[in-house]
PDB file of C-alpha atoms in Angstrom:
ATOM      1  CA  MET A   1     139.890  -6.341 150.063  1.00  0.00           C
ATOM      2  CA  ALA A   2     142.702  -6.205 147.829  1.00  0.00           C
ATOM      3  CA  THR A   3     144.121  -2.815 147.127  1.00  0.00           C
ATOM      4  CA  VAL A   4     144.678  -1.329 143.831  1.00  0.00           C
ATOM      5  CA  SER A   5     148.505  -1.216 142.991  1.00  0.00           C
ATOM      6  CA  VAL A   6     148.577   1.066 139.918  1.00  0.00           C
ATOM      7  CA  PRO A   7     146.312   4.127 139.151  1.00  0.00           C
ATOM      8  CA  LEU A   8     143.030   3.110 137.300  1.00  0.00           C
ATOM      9  CA  PRO A   9     140.825   5.335 135.250  1.00  0.00           C
ATOM     10  CA  ASP A  10     137.761   6.833 137.268  1.00  0.00           C
ATOM     11  CA  LEU A  11     135.128   5.948 134.525  1.00  0.00           C
ATOM     12  CA  ALA A  12     133.123   9.086 135.813  1.00  0.00           C
ATOM     13  CA  ASN A  13     132.658  11.002 132.679  1.00  0.00           C
ATOM     14  CA  ASP A  14     129.234  10.871 130.969  1.00  0.00           C
ATOM     15  CA  TYR A  15     128.831   8.730 127.598  1.00  0.00           C
ATOM     16  CA  ALA A  16     126.143  11.041 125.834  1.00  0.00           C
ATOM     17  CA  LEU A  17     123.085   9.041 124.492  1.00  0.00           C
ATOM     18  CA  THR A  18     121.004  10.290 121.846  1.00  0.00           C
ATOM     19  CA  GLU A  19     117.235  10.193 121.942  1.00  0.00           C
ATOM     20  CA  GLU A  20     117.107   7.734 119.208  1.00  0.00           C
ATOM     21  CA  GLN A  21     119.210   5.298 121.224  1.00  0.00           C
ATOM     22  CA  GLN A  22     116.993   5.869 124.380  1.00  0.00           C
ATOM     23  CA  GLN A  23     113.946   5.365 122.201  1.00  0.00           C
ATOM     24  CA  SER A  24     115.385   2.105 120.241  1.00  0.00           C
ATOM     25  CA  TYR A  25     116.125   0.362 123.867  1.00  0.00           C
ATOM     26  CA  GLN A  26     112.768   1.176 125.227  1.00  0.00           C
ATOM     27  CA  GLU A  27     111.344  -0.380 122.110  1.00  0.00           C
ATOM     28  CA  ASN A  28     113.546  -3.533 121.530  1.00  0.00           C
ATOM     29  CA  GLY A  29     114.718  -4.010 125.214  1.00  0.00           C
ATOM     30  CA  HIS A  30     118.216  -4.072 124.173  1.00  0.00           C
ATOM     31  CA  ILE A  31     121.067  -1.900 122.469  1.00  0.00           C
ATOM     32  CA  CYS A  32     124.515  -2.229 121.521  1.00  0.00           C
ATOM     33  CA  LEU A  33     127.062   0.956 122.480  1.00  0.00           C
ATOM     34  CA  ARG A  34     130.330   1.226 121.048  1.00  0.00           C
ATOM     35  CA  ASN A  35     133.190   2.314 122.812  1.00  0.00           C
ATOM     36  CA  VAL A  36     131.531   2.855 126.341  1.00  0.00           C
ATOM     37  CA  CYS A  37     135.211   2.186 127.626  1.00  0.00           C
ATOM     38  CA  SER A  38     138.273   3.161 125.409  1.00  0.00           C
ATOM     39  CA  SER A  39     140.795   0.495 124.690  1.00  0.00           C
ATOM     40  CA  ASP A  40     143.144   2.261 127.250  1.00  0.00           C
ATOM     41  CA  GLU A  41     140.717   2.100 129.974  1.00  0.00           C
ATOM     42  CA  VAL A  42     139.906  -1.724 129.041  1.00  0.00           C
ATOM     43  CA  ALA A  43     143.546  -2.465 129.119  1.00  0.00           C
ATOM     44  CA  ALA A  44     143.876  -0.857 132.638  1.00  0.00           C
ATOM     45  CA  PHE A  45     140.771  -3.078 134.198  1.00  0.00           C
ATOM     46  CA  ARG A  46     141.090  -6.179 132.268  1.00  0.00           C
ATOM     47  CA  PRO A  47     144.163  -7.639 134.325  1.00  0.00           C
ATOM     48  CA  VAL A  48     142.769  -6.615 137.514  1.00  0.00           C
ATOM     49  CA  LEU A  49     138.946  -8.066 136.686  1.00  0.00           C
ATOM     50  CA  GLY A  50     140.843 -11.378 135.575  1.00  0.00           C
ATOM     51  CA  GLU A  51     143.080 -11.746 138.536  1.00  0.00           C
ATOM     52  CA  THR A  52     139.916 -11.513 140.614  1.00  0.00           C
ATOM     53  CA  VAL A  53     138.272 -14.176 138.636  1.00  0.00           C
ATOM     54  CA  THR A  54     141.152 -16.239 138.899  1.00  0.00           C
ATOM     55  CA  LYS A  55     141.272 -16.012 142.590  1.00  0.00           C
ATOM     56  CA  LEU A  56     137.538 -16.562 143.476  1.00  0.00           C
ATOM     57  CA  ASN A  57     136.857 -19.271 140.637  1.00  0.00           C
ATOM     58  CA  THR A  58     136.270 -22.697 142.128  1.00  0.00           C
ATOM     59  CA  GLU A  59     135.352 -24.552 139.145  1.00  0.00           C
ATOM     60  CA  THR A  60     137.728 -27.305 138.453  1.00  0.00           C
ATOM     61  CA  ARG A  61     135.437 -29.739 136.428  1.00  0.00           C
ATOM     62  CA  SER A  62     136.471 -30.374 132.760  1.00  0.00           C
ATOM     63  CA  LEU A  63     133.822 -28.793 130.315  1.00  0.00           C
ATOM     64  CA  GLN A  64     132.741 -32.654 129.731  1.00  0.00           C
ATOM     65  CA  GLU A  65     131.879 -33.046 133.388  1.00  0.00           C
ATOM     66  CA  ARG A  66     129.393 -30.131 133.418  1.00  0.00           C
ATOM     67  CA  ASP A  67     126.046 -29.881 133.148  1.00  0.00           C
ATOM     68  CA  THR A  68     124.544 -27.226 130.039  1.00  0.00           C
ATOM     69  CA  TYR A  69     124.597 -24.188 132.421  1.00  0.00           C
ATOM     70  CA  GLY A  70     128.066 -25.063 133.831  1.00  0.00           C
ATOM     71  CA  LYS A  71     129.586 -25.597 130.269  1.00  0.00           C
ATOM     72  CA  ALA A  72     128.308 -22.114 129.240  1.00  0.00           C
ATOM     73  CA  PHE A  73     130.669 -19.789 131.098  1.00  0.00           C
ATOM     74  CA  LEU A  74     132.634 -19.508 134.403  1.00  0.00           C
ATOM     75  CA  GLN A  75     130.192 -17.331 136.505  1.00  0.00           C
ATOM     76  CA  ILE A  76     131.855 -15.101 139.451  1.00  0.00           C
ATOM     77  CA  THR A  77     129.654 -12.610 141.292  1.00  0.00           C
ATOM     78  CA  ASN A  78     130.164  -9.705 143.395  1.00  0.00           C
ATOM     79  CA  LEU A  79     133.893  -9.091 142.476  1.00  0.00           C
ATOM     80  CA  TRP A  80     133.095  -5.426 143.827  1.00  0.00           C
ATOM     81  CA  THR A  81     133.529  -6.786 147.538  1.00  0.00           C
ATOM     82  CA  GLN A  82     136.660  -8.639 147.010  1.00  0.00           C
ATOM     83  CA  ASP A  83     138.828  -6.293 145.191  1.00  0.00           C
ATOM     84  CA  GLU A  84     139.247  -2.178 144.896  1.00  0.00           C
ATOM     85  CA  GLY A  85     139.850  -2.225 141.360  1.00  0.00           C
ATOM     86  CA  ALA A  86     137.045  -4.290 140.516  1.00  0.00           C
ATOM     87  CA  LYS A  87     135.168  -1.979 142.858  1.00  0.00           C
ATOM     88  CA  ARG A  88     135.844   0.845 140.619  1.00  0.00           C
ATOM     89  CA  PHE A  89     134.796  -0.731 137.663  1.00  0.00           C
ATOM     90  CA  VAL A  90     131.280  -2.042 138.929  1.00  0.00           C
ATOM     91  CA  MET A  91     131.051   1.530 140.583  1.00  0.00           C
ATOM     92  CA  ALA A  92     131.500   3.468 137.697  1.00  0.00           C
ATOM     93  CA  GLN A  93     129.269   6.332 137.448  1.00  0.00           C
ATOM     94  CA  ARG A  94     129.438   6.344 133.651  1.00  0.00           C
ATOM     95  CA  PHE A  95     127.934   2.979 133.299  1.00  0.00           C
ATOM     96  CA  ALA A  96     125.180   3.617 135.916  1.00  0.00           C
ATOM     97  CA  LYS A  97     124.116   6.938 134.170  1.00  0.00           C
ATOM     98  CA  ILE A  98     123.658   4.857 130.758  1.00  0.00           C
ATOM     99  CA  ALA A  99     121.372   2.528 132.925  1.00  0.00           C
ATOM    100  CA  ALA A 100     119.165   5.237 134.366  1.00  0.00           C
ATOM    101  CA  ASP A 101     118.938   7.027 130.851  1.00  0.00           C
ATOM    102  CA  LEU A 102     118.099   4.121 129.254  1.00  0.00           C
ATOM    103  CA  THR A 103     115.549   3.092 131.543  1.00  0.00           C
ATOM    104  CA  GLY A 104     114.129   6.692 131.909  1.00  0.00           C
ATOM    105  CA  VAL A 105     115.046   6.659 135.840  1.00  0.00           C
ATOM    106  CA  GLU A 106     116.267   9.474 138.034  1.00  0.00           C
ATOM    107  CA  GLY A 107     118.366   6.699 139.555  1.00  0.00           C
ATOM    108  CA  VAL A 108     119.724   3.422 139.865  1.00  0.00           C
ATOM    109  CA  ARG A 109     120.950   0.788 142.394  1.00  0.00           C
ATOM    110  CA  LEU A 110     123.609  -1.939 142.072  1.00  0.00           C
ATOM    111  CA  TYR A 111     121.856  -5.542 142.015  1.00  0.00           C
ATOM    112  CA  HIS A 112     125.115  -7.265 141.731  1.00  0.00           C
ATOM    113  CA  ASP A 113     127.855  -7.828 139.407  1.00  0.00           C
ATOM    114  CA  GLN A 114     129.099 -10.741 137.469  1.00  0.00           C
ATOM    115  CA  ALA A 115     131.697 -12.120 135.015  1.00  0.00           C
ATOM    116  CA  LEU A 116     130.676 -14.207 132.893  1.00  0.00           C
ATOM    117  CA  TYR A 117     133.888 -16.169 131.171  1.00  0.00           C
ATOM    118  CA  LYS A 118     132.772 -18.591 128.466  1.00  0.00           C
ATOM    119  CA  GLU A 119     135.872 -20.596 127.863  1.00  0.00           C
ATOM    120  CA  ALA A 120     137.377 -21.982 124.598  1.00  0.00           C
ATOM    121  CA  HIS A 121     135.020 -24.344 123.246  1.00  0.00           C
ATOM    122  CA  GLY A 122     132.402 -23.671 126.039  1.00  0.00           C
ATOM    123  CA  GLY A 123     128.689 -24.348 125.578  1.00  0.00           C
ATOM    124  CA  PHE A 124     125.837 -22.498 124.615  1.00  0.00           C
ATOM    125  CA  THR A 125     123.548 -20.068 126.945  1.00  0.00           C
ATOM    126  CA  PRO A 126     120.065 -21.128 126.668  1.00  0.00           C
ATOM    127  CA  TRP A 127     117.183 -18.778 126.147  1.00  0.00           C
ATOM    128  CA  HIS A 128     116.308 -17.035 129.342  1.00  0.00           C
ATOM    129  CA  GLN A 129     114.998 -14.119 131.293  1.00  0.00           C
ATOM    130  CA  ASP A 130     117.103 -12.892 133.924  1.00  0.00           C
ATOM    131  CA  GLN A 131     114.326 -11.302 136.080  1.00  0.00           C
ATOM    132  CA  HIS A 132     113.275 -14.938 136.403  1.00  0.00           C
ATOM    133  CA  TYR A 133     115.638 -14.652 139.542  1.00  0.00           C
ATOM    134  CA  TRP A 134     115.150 -11.421 140.943  1.00  0.00           C
ATOM    135  CA  PRO A 135     112.588 -10.471 143.463  1.00  0.00           C
ATOM    136  CA  LEU A 136     112.430  -6.740 142.180  1.00  0.00           C
ATOM    137  CA  ASP A 137     109.108  -5.426 142.078  1.00  0.00           C
ATOM    138  CA  THR A 138     109.746  -3.112 139.131  1.00  0.00           C
ATOM    139  CA  ASP A 139     110.062  -3.288 134.999  1.00  0.00           C
ATOM    140  CA  ASN A 140     112.944  -1.088 135.472  1.00  0.00           C
ATOM    141  CA  THR A 141     115.981  -3.506 135.855  1.00  0.00           C
ATOM    142  CA  ILE A 142     118.800  -3.413 133.020  1.00  0.00           C
ATOM    143  CA  THR A 143     122.193  -5.310 132.626  1.00  0.00           C
ATOM    144  CA  MET A 144     125.194  -4.070 130.996  1.00  0.00           C
ATOM    145  CA  TRP A 145     127.253  -6.890 129.263  1.00  0.00           C
ATOM    146  CA  MET A 146     130.963  -5.501 128.280  1.00  0.00           C
ATOM    147  CA  PRO A 147     133.573  -7.908 126.696  1.00  0.00           C
ATOM    148  CA  LEU A 148     137.157  -7.405 128.108  1.00  0.00           C
ATOM    149  CA  VAL A 149     138.648  -8.792 124.774  1.00  0.00           C
ATOM    150  CA  ASP A 150     137.444  -8.272 120.957  1.00  0.00           C
ATOM    151  CA  VAL A 151     134.795 -10.877 120.520  1.00  0.00           C
ATOM    152  CA  THR A 152     133.461 -12.292 117.163  1.00  0.00           C
ATOM    153  CA  PRO A 153     130.273 -14.065 116.726  1.00  0.00           C
ATOM    154  CA  GLU A 154     131.639 -17.524 117.101  1.00  0.00           C
ATOM    155  CA  MET A 155     133.088 -16.543 120.635  1.00  0.00           C
ATOM    156  CA  GLY A 156     129.523 -16.108 121.629  1.00  0.00           C
ATOM    157  CA  VAL A 157     127.919 -12.911 121.258  1.00  0.00           C
ATOM    158  CA  MET A 158     124.569 -12.326 122.993  1.00  0.00           C
ATOM    159  CA  GLU A 159     121.357 -12.791 120.726  1.00  0.00           C
ATOM    160  CA  PHE A 160     118.086 -10.908 121.758  1.00  0.00           C
ATOM    161  CA  ALA A 161     114.523 -11.542 121.176  1.00  0.00           C
ATOM    162  CA  SER A 162     113.705  -7.649 120.166  1.00  0.00           C
ATOM    163  CA  GLY A 163     110.514  -6.472 121.824  1.00  0.00           C
ATOM    164  CA  SER A 164     109.841  -9.391 124.133  1.00  0.00           C
ATOM    165  CA  HIS A 165     110.466  -7.209 127.504  1.00  0.00           C
ATOM    166  CA  THR A 166     107.222  -5.580 126.723  1.00  0.00           C
ATOM    167  CA  GLU A 167     105.509  -8.747 127.862  1.00  0.00           C
ATOM    168  CA  GLY A 168     106.615  -9.145 131.092  1.00  0.00           C
ATOM    169  CA  TYR A 169     107.217 -12.482 133.136  1.00  0.00           C
ATOM    170  CA  PHE A 170     107.050 -15.573 130.591  1.00  0.00           C
ATOM    171  CA  GLY A 171     106.859 -18.170 133.620  1.00  0.00           C
ATOM    172  CA  ASP A 172     109.105 -20.282 136.075  1.00  0.00           C
ATOM    173  CA  LEU A 173     111.657 -21.215 133.744  1.00  0.00           C
ATOM    174  CA  GLU A 174     115.224 -20.967 134.789  1.00  0.00           C
ATOM    175  CA  ILE A 175     118.137 -21.034 132.610  1.00  0.00           C
ATOM    176  CA  SER A 176     118.533 -24.817 131.161  1.00  0.00           C
ATOM    177  CA  ASP A 177     117.874 -27.130 128.400  1.00  0.00           C
ATOM    178  CA  GLU A 178     114.400 -26.737 129.098  1.00  0.00           C
ATOM    179  CA  SER A 179     114.114 -23.096 128.990  1.00  0.00           C
ATOM    180  CA  GLU A 180     116.374 -23.265 125.441  1.00  0.00           C
ATOM    181  CA  GLU A 181     113.632 -25.720 123.969  1.00  0.00           C
ATOM    182  CA  HIS A 182     110.727 -23.643 125.187  1.00  0.00           C
ATOM    183  CA  PHE A 183     111.554 -20.405 124.299  1.00  0.00           C
ATOM    184  CA  ASN A 184     113.231 -20.965 121.189  1.00  0.00           C
ATOM    185  CA  ARG A 185     109.931 -22.360 120.119  1.00  0.00           C
ATOM    186  CA  PHE A 186     108.057 -19.357 121.658  1.00  0.00           C
ATOM    187  CA  VAL A 187     110.070 -17.014 120.056  1.00  0.00           C
ATOM    188  CA  LYS A 188     109.422 -18.504 116.750  1.00  0.00           C
ATOM    189  CA  GLU A 189     105.846 -18.789 117.583  1.00  0.00           C
ATOM    190  CA  ARG A 190     105.463 -15.004 118.672  1.00  0.00           C
ATOM    191  CA  GLY A 191     107.320 -13.378 115.626  1.00  0.00           C
ATOM    192  CA  PHE A 192     109.929 -11.970 117.684  1.00  0.00           C
ATOM    193  CA  GLU A 193     113.020 -10.565 115.628  1.00  0.00           C
ATOM    194  CA  ARG A 194     116.139 -12.411 116.894  1.00  0.00           C
ATOM    195  CA  VAL A 195     119.115  -9.763 116.923  1.00  0.00           C
ATOM    196  CA  CYS A 196     122.567 -10.260 117.436  1.00  0.00           C
ATOM    197  CA  HIS A 197     124.674  -7.099 117.535  1.00  0.00           C
ATOM    198  CA  GLY A 198     127.866  -8.881 115.614  1.00  0.00           C
ATOM    199  CA  ALA A 199     131.111  -8.429 116.275  1.00  0.00           C
ATOM    200  CA  MET A 200     132.147  -6.164 119.611  1.00  0.00           C
ATOM    201  CA  LYS A 201     135.254  -4.374 120.399  1.00  0.00           C
ATOM    202  CA  ALA A 202     136.472  -4.877 124.082  1.00  0.00           C
ATOM    203  CA  GLY A 203     135.064  -1.871 125.602  1.00  0.00           C
ATOM    204  CA  ASP A 204     131.777  -1.556 123.624  1.00  0.00           C
ATOM    205  CA  ALA A 205     128.386  -2.670 125.617  1.00  0.00           C
ATOM    206  CA  THR A 206     125.144  -4.320 125.216  1.00  0.00           C
ATOM    207  CA  PHE A 207     122.593  -3.221 127.679  1.00  0.00           C
ATOM    208  CA  HIS A 208     119.071  -5.075 127.977  1.00  0.00           C
ATOM    209  CA  SER A 209     116.214  -5.243 130.211  1.00  0.00           C
ATOM    210  CA  GLY A 210     115.715  -7.946 132.967  1.00  0.00           C
ATOM    211  CA  TRP A 211     112.650  -9.430 130.766  1.00  0.00           C
ATOM    212  CA  THR A 212     114.169  -9.308 127.511  1.00  0.00           C
ATOM    213  CA  LEU A 213     114.478 -13.113 126.200  1.00  0.00           C
ATOM    214  CA  HIS A 214     118.358 -13.918 125.025  1.00  0.00           C
ATOM    215  CA  CYS A 215     120.785 -16.641 124.660  1.00  0.00           C
ATOM    216  CA  ALA A 216     124.126 -16.961 123.263  1.00  0.00           C
ATOM    217  CA  PRO A 217     125.942 -19.829 121.098  1.00  0.00           C
ATOM    218  CA  GLY A 218     128.905 -21.373 122.313  1.00  0.00           C
ATOM    219  CA  ASN A 219     132.548 -20.519 122.117  1.00  0.00           C
ATOM    220  CA  ASN A 220     133.839 -21.917 119.117  1.00  0.00           C
ATOM    221  CA  SER A 221     137.118 -20.207 119.081  1.00  0.00           C
ATOM    222  CA  GLU A 222     140.363 -20.846 120.970  1.00  0.00           C
ATOM    223  CA  ARG A 223     139.889 -18.072 123.267  1.00  0.00           C
ATOM    224  CA  THR A 224     138.107 -17.234 126.388  1.00  0.00           C
ATOM    225  CA  ARG A 225     135.174 -14.646 125.948  1.00  0.00           C
ATOM    226  CA  GLU A 226     135.904 -12.542 128.753  1.00  0.00           C
ATOM    227  CA  VAL A 227     132.815 -10.416 129.678  1.00  0.00           C
ATOM    228  CA  MET A 228     131.926  -8.465 133.030  1.00  0.00           C
ATOM    229  CA  THR A 229     128.505  -7.640 133.561  1.00  0.00           C
ATOM    230  CA  VAL A 230     126.621  -5.253 135.848  1.00  0.00           C
ATOM    231  CA  ILE A 231     122.991  -5.164 137.023  1.00  0.00           C
ATOM    232  CA  TYR A 232     121.033  -2.287 137.957  1.00  0.00           C
ATOM    233  CA  PHE A 233     117.572  -1.455 139.389  1.00  0.00           C
ATOM    234  CA  ALA A 234     115.623   1.804 139.751  1.00  0.00           C
ATOM    235  CA  ASP A 235     116.231   3.515 143.011  1.00  0.00           C
ATOM    236  CA  GLY A 236     113.086   3.254 145.063  1.00  0.00           C
ATOM    237  CA  THR A 237     112.207  -0.254 143.936  1.00  0.00           C
ATOM    238  CA  LYS A 238     110.696  -2.198 146.673  1.00  0.00           C
ATOM    239  CA  VAL A 239     111.219  -6.166 147.210  1.00  0.00           C
ATOM    240  CA  LYS A 240     108.733  -8.631 145.426  1.00  0.00           C
ATOM    241  CA  GLU A 241     107.554 -11.473 147.161  1.00  0.00           C
ATOM    242  CA  PRO A 242     109.516 -14.619 145.872  1.00  0.00           C
ATOM    243  CA  ASP A 243     107.455 -16.859 143.999  1.00  0.00           C
ATOM    244  CA  ASN A 244     110.110 -19.226 142.920  1.00  0.00           C
ATOM    245  CA  GLN A 245     113.275 -20.925 144.898  1.00  0.00           C
ATOM    246  CA  ASN A 246     115.417 -18.832 142.576  1.00  0.00           C
ATOM    247  CA  ARG A 247     113.790 -15.654 143.716  1.00  0.00           C
ATOM    248  CA  LYS A 248     114.179 -16.771 147.369  1.00  0.00           C
ATOM    249  CA  ASN A 249     117.903 -17.631 147.081  1.00  0.00           C
ATOM    250  CA  ASP A 250     118.472 -14.149 145.426  1.00  0.00           C
ATOM    251  CA  LEU A 251     116.673 -12.349 148.088  1.00  0.00           C
ATOM    252  CA  ALA A 252     118.826 -13.771 150.754  1.00  0.00           C
ATOM    253  CA  GLU A 253     121.960 -13.559 148.952  1.00  0.00           C
ATOM    254  CA  TRP A 254     121.652 -10.018 147.058  1.00  0.00           C
ATOM    255  CA  LEU A 255     119.236  -8.140 149.316  1.00  0.00           C
ATOM    256  CA  PRO A 256     120.396  -9.369 152.760  1.00  0.00           C
ATOM    257  CA  GLY A 257     118.237  -7.922 155.403  1.00  0.00           C
ATOM    258  CA  CYS A 258     115.410  -6.656 152.898  1.00  0.00           C
ATOM    259  CA  VAL A 259     111.924  -8.265 153.223  1.00  0.00           C
ATOM    260  CA  PRO A 260     109.077  -8.286 150.818  1.00  0.00           C
ATOM    261  CA  GLY A 261     107.390  -4.855 150.414  1.00  0.00           C
ATOM    262  CA  GLY A 262     110.064  -3.048 151.953  1.00  0.00           C
ATOM    263  CA  PRO A 263     112.751  -1.171 149.753  1.00  0.00           C
ATOM    264  CA  ALA A 264     115.136  -3.111 148.042  1.00  0.00           C
ATOM    265  CA  ALA A 265     118.330  -1.131 149.745  1.00  0.00           C
ATOM    266  CA  SER A 266     120.649  -3.614 151.427  1.00  0.00           C
ATOM    267  CA  PRO A 267     124.202  -2.452 151.900  1.00  0.00           C
ATOM    268  CA  LEU A 268     124.989  -4.579 148.872  1.00  0.00           C
ATOM    269  CA  ASN A 269     122.919  -2.247 147.083  1.00  0.00           C
ATOM    270  CA  PRO A 270     124.182   1.153 146.902  1.00  0.00           C
ATOM    271  CA  VAL A 271     123.080   4.011 144.798  1.00  0.00           C
ATOM    272  CA  LEU A 272     125.350   4.112 141.696  1.00  0.00           C
ATOM    273  CA  PHE A 273     123.851   7.375 139.881  1.00  0.00           C
ATOM    274  CA  SER A 274     121.186   9.575 140.879  1.00  0.00           C
ATOM    275  CA  CYS A 275     120.061  13.239 139.409  1.00  0.00           C
ATOM    276  CA  ARG A 276     118.026  13.974 142.532  1.00  0.00           C
TER     277      ARG A 276
END
């Protein structure tokens, strides 16, 4: 694992949430929080994360050669296992406590991190539910989505179907052209409000439930939309019997050694915050 060559912020101090913010998340299944990281903190971590993404990226095809999913972004996972600086970012207690406070649980574990770099003129991200992929027997899952550069709506800011998380699993639809067509129609039929939080500064962050339907338009700018995400789930969660191939794949990759009915607690899933 690469070592940290310069001092990095520890990201340990709390980000205070109001009761209104916690209630808004519970009702809508998503929230945008401003200045979760300061500009100085982002400036310190961005090159570390970017260098790790560059080192681990294996995509060599042009955008035109890729399918819809491939055009949506460069996706690099579990940076924390490859670089000490990335590990410090992913393991940040500040982020994990926000995740616990929003979901209303005493502690959270890491599921995995992923960098989502939507290249200049990269494609749209189809409507989907994240938890379609996760063999986790809980509703208390949450993803932090943090841009490392200032982003405008034309760069592909996330859009959410407010309240969709309250209805649980919508079926075996992985992220695809099919999920885009199906859920776009479904959101209209069910009357879910479509919400985009607008332009975001580097260090702002959205948090959304694993059940919340969401999507993002393409990047119509000349700059890469650099985003880092971290996925959390409630400590004490058990593994759900995988009922689709993606969940089987995730069980093997992100929960190695764990078995259905047993605790979701492999070495890749450390506790990142606990108030116990």
